[in-house]
Coordinates of C-alpha atoms in Angstrom, one line a residue:
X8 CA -16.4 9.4 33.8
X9 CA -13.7 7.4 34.7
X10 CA -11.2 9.5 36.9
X11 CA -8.2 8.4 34.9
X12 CA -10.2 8.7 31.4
X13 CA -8.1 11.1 28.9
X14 CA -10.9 10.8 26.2
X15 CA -14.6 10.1 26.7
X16 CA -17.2 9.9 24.3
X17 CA -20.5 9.7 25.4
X18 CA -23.6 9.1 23.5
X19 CA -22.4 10.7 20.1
X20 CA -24.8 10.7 16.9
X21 CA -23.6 12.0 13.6
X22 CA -26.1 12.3 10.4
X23 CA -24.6 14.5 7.2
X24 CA -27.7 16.0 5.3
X25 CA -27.8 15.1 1.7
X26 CA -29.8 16.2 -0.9
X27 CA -31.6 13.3 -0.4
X28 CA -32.4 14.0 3.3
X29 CA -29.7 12.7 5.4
X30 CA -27.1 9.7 6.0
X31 CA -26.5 8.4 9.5
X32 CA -23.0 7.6 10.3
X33 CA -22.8 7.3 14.0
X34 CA -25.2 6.6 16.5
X35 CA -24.8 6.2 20.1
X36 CA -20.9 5.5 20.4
X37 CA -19.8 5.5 24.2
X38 CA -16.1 5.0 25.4
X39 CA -13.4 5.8 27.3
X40 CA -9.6 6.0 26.4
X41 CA -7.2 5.7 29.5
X42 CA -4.3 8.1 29.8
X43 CA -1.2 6.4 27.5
X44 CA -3.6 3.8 26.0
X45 CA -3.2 2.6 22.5
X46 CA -6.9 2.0 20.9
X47 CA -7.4 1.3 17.4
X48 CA -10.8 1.7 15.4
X49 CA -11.5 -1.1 13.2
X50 CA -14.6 -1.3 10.8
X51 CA -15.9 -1.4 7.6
X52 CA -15.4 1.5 4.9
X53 CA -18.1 4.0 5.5
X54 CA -18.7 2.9 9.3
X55 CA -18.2 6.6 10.3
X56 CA -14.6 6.0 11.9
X57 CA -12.9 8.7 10.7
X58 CA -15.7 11.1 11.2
X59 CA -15.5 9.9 15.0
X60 CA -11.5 10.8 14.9
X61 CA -12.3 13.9 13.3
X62 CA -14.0 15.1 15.9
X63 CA -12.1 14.0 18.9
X64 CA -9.4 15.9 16.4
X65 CA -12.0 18.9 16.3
X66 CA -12.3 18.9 13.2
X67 CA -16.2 18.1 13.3
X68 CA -19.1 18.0 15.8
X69 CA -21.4 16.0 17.0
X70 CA -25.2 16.2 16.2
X71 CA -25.3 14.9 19.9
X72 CA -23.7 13.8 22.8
X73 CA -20.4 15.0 23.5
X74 CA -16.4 14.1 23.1
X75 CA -14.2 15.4 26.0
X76 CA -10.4 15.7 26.3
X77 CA -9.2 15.6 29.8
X78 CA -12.8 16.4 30.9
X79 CA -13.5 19.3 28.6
X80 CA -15.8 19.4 25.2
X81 CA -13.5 19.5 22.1
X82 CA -15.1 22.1 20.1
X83 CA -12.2 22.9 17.8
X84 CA -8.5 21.7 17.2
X85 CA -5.7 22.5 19.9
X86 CA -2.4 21.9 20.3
X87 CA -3.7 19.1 22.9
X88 CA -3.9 16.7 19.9
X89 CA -2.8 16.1 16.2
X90 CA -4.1 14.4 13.7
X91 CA -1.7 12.5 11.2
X92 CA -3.1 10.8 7.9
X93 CA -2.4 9.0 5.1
X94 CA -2.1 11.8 2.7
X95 CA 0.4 14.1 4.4
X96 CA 1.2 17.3 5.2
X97 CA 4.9 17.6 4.5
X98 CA 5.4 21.0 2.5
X99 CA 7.3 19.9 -1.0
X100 CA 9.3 22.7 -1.0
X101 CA 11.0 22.2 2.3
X102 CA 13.6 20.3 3.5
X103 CA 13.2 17.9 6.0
X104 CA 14.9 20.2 9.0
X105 CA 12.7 23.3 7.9
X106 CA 9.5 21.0 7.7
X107 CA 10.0 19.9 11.4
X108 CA 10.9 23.2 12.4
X109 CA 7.9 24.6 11.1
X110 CA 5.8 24.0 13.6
X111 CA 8.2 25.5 16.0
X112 CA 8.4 28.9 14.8
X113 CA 9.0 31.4 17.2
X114 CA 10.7 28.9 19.7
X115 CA 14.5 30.5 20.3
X116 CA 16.8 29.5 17.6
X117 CA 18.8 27.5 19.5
X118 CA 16.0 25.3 21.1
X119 CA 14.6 24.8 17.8
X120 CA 17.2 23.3 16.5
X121 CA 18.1 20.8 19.6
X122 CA 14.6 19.9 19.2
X123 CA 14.7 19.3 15.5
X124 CA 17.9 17.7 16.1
X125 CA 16.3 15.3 18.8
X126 CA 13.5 14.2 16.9
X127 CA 14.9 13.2 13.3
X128 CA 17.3 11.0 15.4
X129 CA 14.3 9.7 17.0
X130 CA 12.8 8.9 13.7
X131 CA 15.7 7.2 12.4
X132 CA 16.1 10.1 9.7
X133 CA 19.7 11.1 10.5
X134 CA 21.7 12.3 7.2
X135 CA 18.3 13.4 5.7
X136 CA 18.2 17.1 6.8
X137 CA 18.8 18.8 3.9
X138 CA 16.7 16.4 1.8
X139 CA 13.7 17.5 0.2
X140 CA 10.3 15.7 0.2
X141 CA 10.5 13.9 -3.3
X142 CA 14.0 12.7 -2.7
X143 CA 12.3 10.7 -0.1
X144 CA 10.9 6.9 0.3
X145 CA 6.9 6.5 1.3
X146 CA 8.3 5.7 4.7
X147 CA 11.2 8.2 5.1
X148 CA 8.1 10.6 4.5
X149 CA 5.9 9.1 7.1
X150 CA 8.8 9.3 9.5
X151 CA 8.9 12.8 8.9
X152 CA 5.0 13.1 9.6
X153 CA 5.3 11.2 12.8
X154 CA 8.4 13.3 14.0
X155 CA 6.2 16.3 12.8
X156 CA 3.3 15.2 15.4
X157 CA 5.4 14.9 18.4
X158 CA 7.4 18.0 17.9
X159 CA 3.9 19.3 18.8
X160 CA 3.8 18.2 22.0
X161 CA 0.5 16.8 22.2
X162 CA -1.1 15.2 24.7
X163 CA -2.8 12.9 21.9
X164 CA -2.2 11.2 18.6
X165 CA -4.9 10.9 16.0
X166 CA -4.2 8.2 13.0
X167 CA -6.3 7.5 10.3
X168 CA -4.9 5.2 8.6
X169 CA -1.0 6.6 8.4
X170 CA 0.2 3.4 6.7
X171 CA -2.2 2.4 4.0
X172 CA -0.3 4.3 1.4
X173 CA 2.7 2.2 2.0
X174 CA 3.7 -1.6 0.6
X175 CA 3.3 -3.9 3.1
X176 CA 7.5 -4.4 4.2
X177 CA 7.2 -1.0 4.7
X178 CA 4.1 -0.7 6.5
X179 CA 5.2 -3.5 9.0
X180 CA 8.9 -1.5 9.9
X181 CA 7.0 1.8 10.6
X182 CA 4.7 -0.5 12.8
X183 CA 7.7 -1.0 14.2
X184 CA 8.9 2.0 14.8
X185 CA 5.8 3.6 16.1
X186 CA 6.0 1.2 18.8
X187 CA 9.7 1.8 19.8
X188 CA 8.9 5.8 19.6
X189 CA 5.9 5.1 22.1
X190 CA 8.2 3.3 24.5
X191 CA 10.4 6.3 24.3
X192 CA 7.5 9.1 24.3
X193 CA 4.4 7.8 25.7
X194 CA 0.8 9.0 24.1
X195 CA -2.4 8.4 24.0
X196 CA -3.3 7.2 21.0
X197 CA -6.4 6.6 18.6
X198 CA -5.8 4.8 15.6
X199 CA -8.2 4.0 12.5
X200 CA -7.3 1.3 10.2
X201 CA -8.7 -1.5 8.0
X202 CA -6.1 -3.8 8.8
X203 CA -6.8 -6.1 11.6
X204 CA -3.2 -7.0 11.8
X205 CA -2.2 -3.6 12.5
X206 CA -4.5 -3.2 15.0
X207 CA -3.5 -6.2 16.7
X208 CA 0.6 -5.2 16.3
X209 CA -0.4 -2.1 18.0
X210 CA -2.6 -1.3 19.9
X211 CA -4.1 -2.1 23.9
X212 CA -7.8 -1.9 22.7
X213 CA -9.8 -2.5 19.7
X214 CA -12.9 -0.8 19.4
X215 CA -15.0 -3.2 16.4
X216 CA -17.5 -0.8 14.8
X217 CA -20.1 -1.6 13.3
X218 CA -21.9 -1.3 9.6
X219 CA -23.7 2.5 9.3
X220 CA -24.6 3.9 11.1
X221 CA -21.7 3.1 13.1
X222 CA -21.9 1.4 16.4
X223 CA -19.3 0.1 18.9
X224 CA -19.6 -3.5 18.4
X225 CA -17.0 -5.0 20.5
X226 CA -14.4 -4.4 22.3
X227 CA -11.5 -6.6 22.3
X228 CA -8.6 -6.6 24.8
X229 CA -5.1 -7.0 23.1
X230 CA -3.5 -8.3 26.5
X231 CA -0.2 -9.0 24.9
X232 CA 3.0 -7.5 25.8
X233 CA 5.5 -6.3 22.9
X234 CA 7.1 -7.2 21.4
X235 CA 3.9 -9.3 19.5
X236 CA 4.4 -12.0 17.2
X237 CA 1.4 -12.2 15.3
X238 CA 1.8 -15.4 14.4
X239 CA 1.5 -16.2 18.3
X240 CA -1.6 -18.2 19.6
X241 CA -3.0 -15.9 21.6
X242 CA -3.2 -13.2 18.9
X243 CA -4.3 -15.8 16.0
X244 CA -7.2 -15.9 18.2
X245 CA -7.9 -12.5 18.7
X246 CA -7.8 -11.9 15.1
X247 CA -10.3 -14.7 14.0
X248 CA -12.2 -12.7 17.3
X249 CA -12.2 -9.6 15.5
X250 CA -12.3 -11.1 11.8
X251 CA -15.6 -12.9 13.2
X252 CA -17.5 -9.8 14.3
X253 CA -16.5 -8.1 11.0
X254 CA -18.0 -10.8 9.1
X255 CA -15.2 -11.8 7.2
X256 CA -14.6 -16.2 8.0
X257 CA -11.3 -18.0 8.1
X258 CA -9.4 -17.9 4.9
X259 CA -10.8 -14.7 3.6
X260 CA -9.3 -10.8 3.2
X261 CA -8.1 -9.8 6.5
X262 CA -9.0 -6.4 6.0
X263 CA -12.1 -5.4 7.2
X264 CA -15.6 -6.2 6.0
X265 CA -18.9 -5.5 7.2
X266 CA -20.2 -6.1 10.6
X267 CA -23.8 -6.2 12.0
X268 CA -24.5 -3.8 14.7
X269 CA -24.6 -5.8 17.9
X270 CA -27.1 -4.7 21.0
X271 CA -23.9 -3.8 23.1
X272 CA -20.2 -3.6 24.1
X273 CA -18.7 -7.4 25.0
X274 CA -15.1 -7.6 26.1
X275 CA -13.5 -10.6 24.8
X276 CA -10.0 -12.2 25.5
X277 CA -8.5 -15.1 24.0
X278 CA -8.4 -18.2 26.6
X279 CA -4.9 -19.2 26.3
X280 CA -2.9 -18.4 29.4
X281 CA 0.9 -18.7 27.7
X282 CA 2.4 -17.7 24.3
X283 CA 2.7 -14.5 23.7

């Protein structure tokens, strides 16, 4: 293991026993995520993406191998790392302050409320304290998720898919956002999407997983500083990169498709040496 490695995942298998006998999802995924590094998990539905967030989240276990968090099996969830998805968690019938401050009880009054106070300003959700969930815009709500997450404190972030509820304006401002929060707060952070885009807007690594069972299939390097204009050459490149492993050819959905599992893990980098 890497010395600087936050996460490693080494040599984890994952069947789920049907009726039928059984369904392989993963099989033989090996990585390493760096301490503040952004890596997103890009595949095909039913690749077994989430079921590898879920159990870096501890939510579920490996048949074999292992998945450690600063050197140590995750058997279970901690407070080292939340998980935030696309359906939510926000209770209805709380305001936004008291669903923030939820996950602070017991913290001193005071406290609580300078660190409730802290975070909806970081989240851009200033004048919405007192508002209740369904008073609230798809994104307002995610804002509230995310602020949510950090009030935590965890060491690590765990997405599956946070955004794909959302239009697409939408979805591209919290893109936004998530980045300028990370500047602020840095996390490590493992994100699973569909959207190739998004993964290229955010993250420093994409992992390109493979039909199921689910194996790393590539790794691609987004060297790109941010701001990132995905229109740039560089990241046109990467994209076609990525599209091309998935399957999917010039022209077509940009979401992902299926991929064929590859013998390995290739680092690839687009050739240009200017524009960002």
């Amino acid at each position: 293991m890497a010395p600087d490695a936050k996460i490693t995942v080494r040599n984890v298998s994952k069947t789920f026993r049907t009726g039928r006998g059984g369904v392989q999802a993963l099989e033989g995924i090996d990585f390493q995520v760096g301490e503040g590094e952004f890596v997103a998990l890009v595949g095909p539905s039913g690749c077994g993406k989430s079921t590898l967030l879920n159990m870096l989240a501890g939510f579920d276990r490996p048949d074999t191998g292992e998945a450690l968090v600063d050197g140590r099996p995750v058997l279970a969830p901690s407070r080292k790392g939340v998980l935030i998805t696309q359906r939510g968690s926000v209770f209805p019938w709380m305001n936004v302050q008291r669903n923030l401050g939820f996950g602070v009880n017991g913290m001193p009054e005071a406290e609580q409320e300078s660190l409730t106070r802290h975070y909806i300003e970081l989240v851009g959700l200033q004048g919405f304290e007192q508002a209740f969930p369904h008073e609230l815009s798809g994104g307002m709500l995610q804002r509230v998720e995310v602020a949510r997450a950090l009030m935590a404190k965890p060491d690590v972030l765990y997405m599956d898919e946070p955004f794909a509820a959302l239009d697409a304006l939408t979805r591209l401002r919290m893109r936004e956002e998530l980045i300028r929060i990370l500047e602020r707060e840095r996390h490590t952070c493992i994100l699973v999407t569909h959207d190739v885009e998004e993964a290229l807007h955010l993250a420093d690594r994409i992992l390109v997983i493979s039909t199921r069972p689910g194996r790393i299939q590539r790794t691609v390097e987004v060297d790109v500083p941010h701001p990132r204009r995905l229109s740039s050459i560089r990241l046109v490149a990467l994209r076609e990169m990525v599209l091309s492993e998935l399957g999917v050819t010039q022209g077509e959905d940009r979401t992902a498709r299926p991929a064929v599992a590859g013998t390995g893990v290739q680092k690839l980098t687009a050739g240009w040496a200017s524009d960002n």
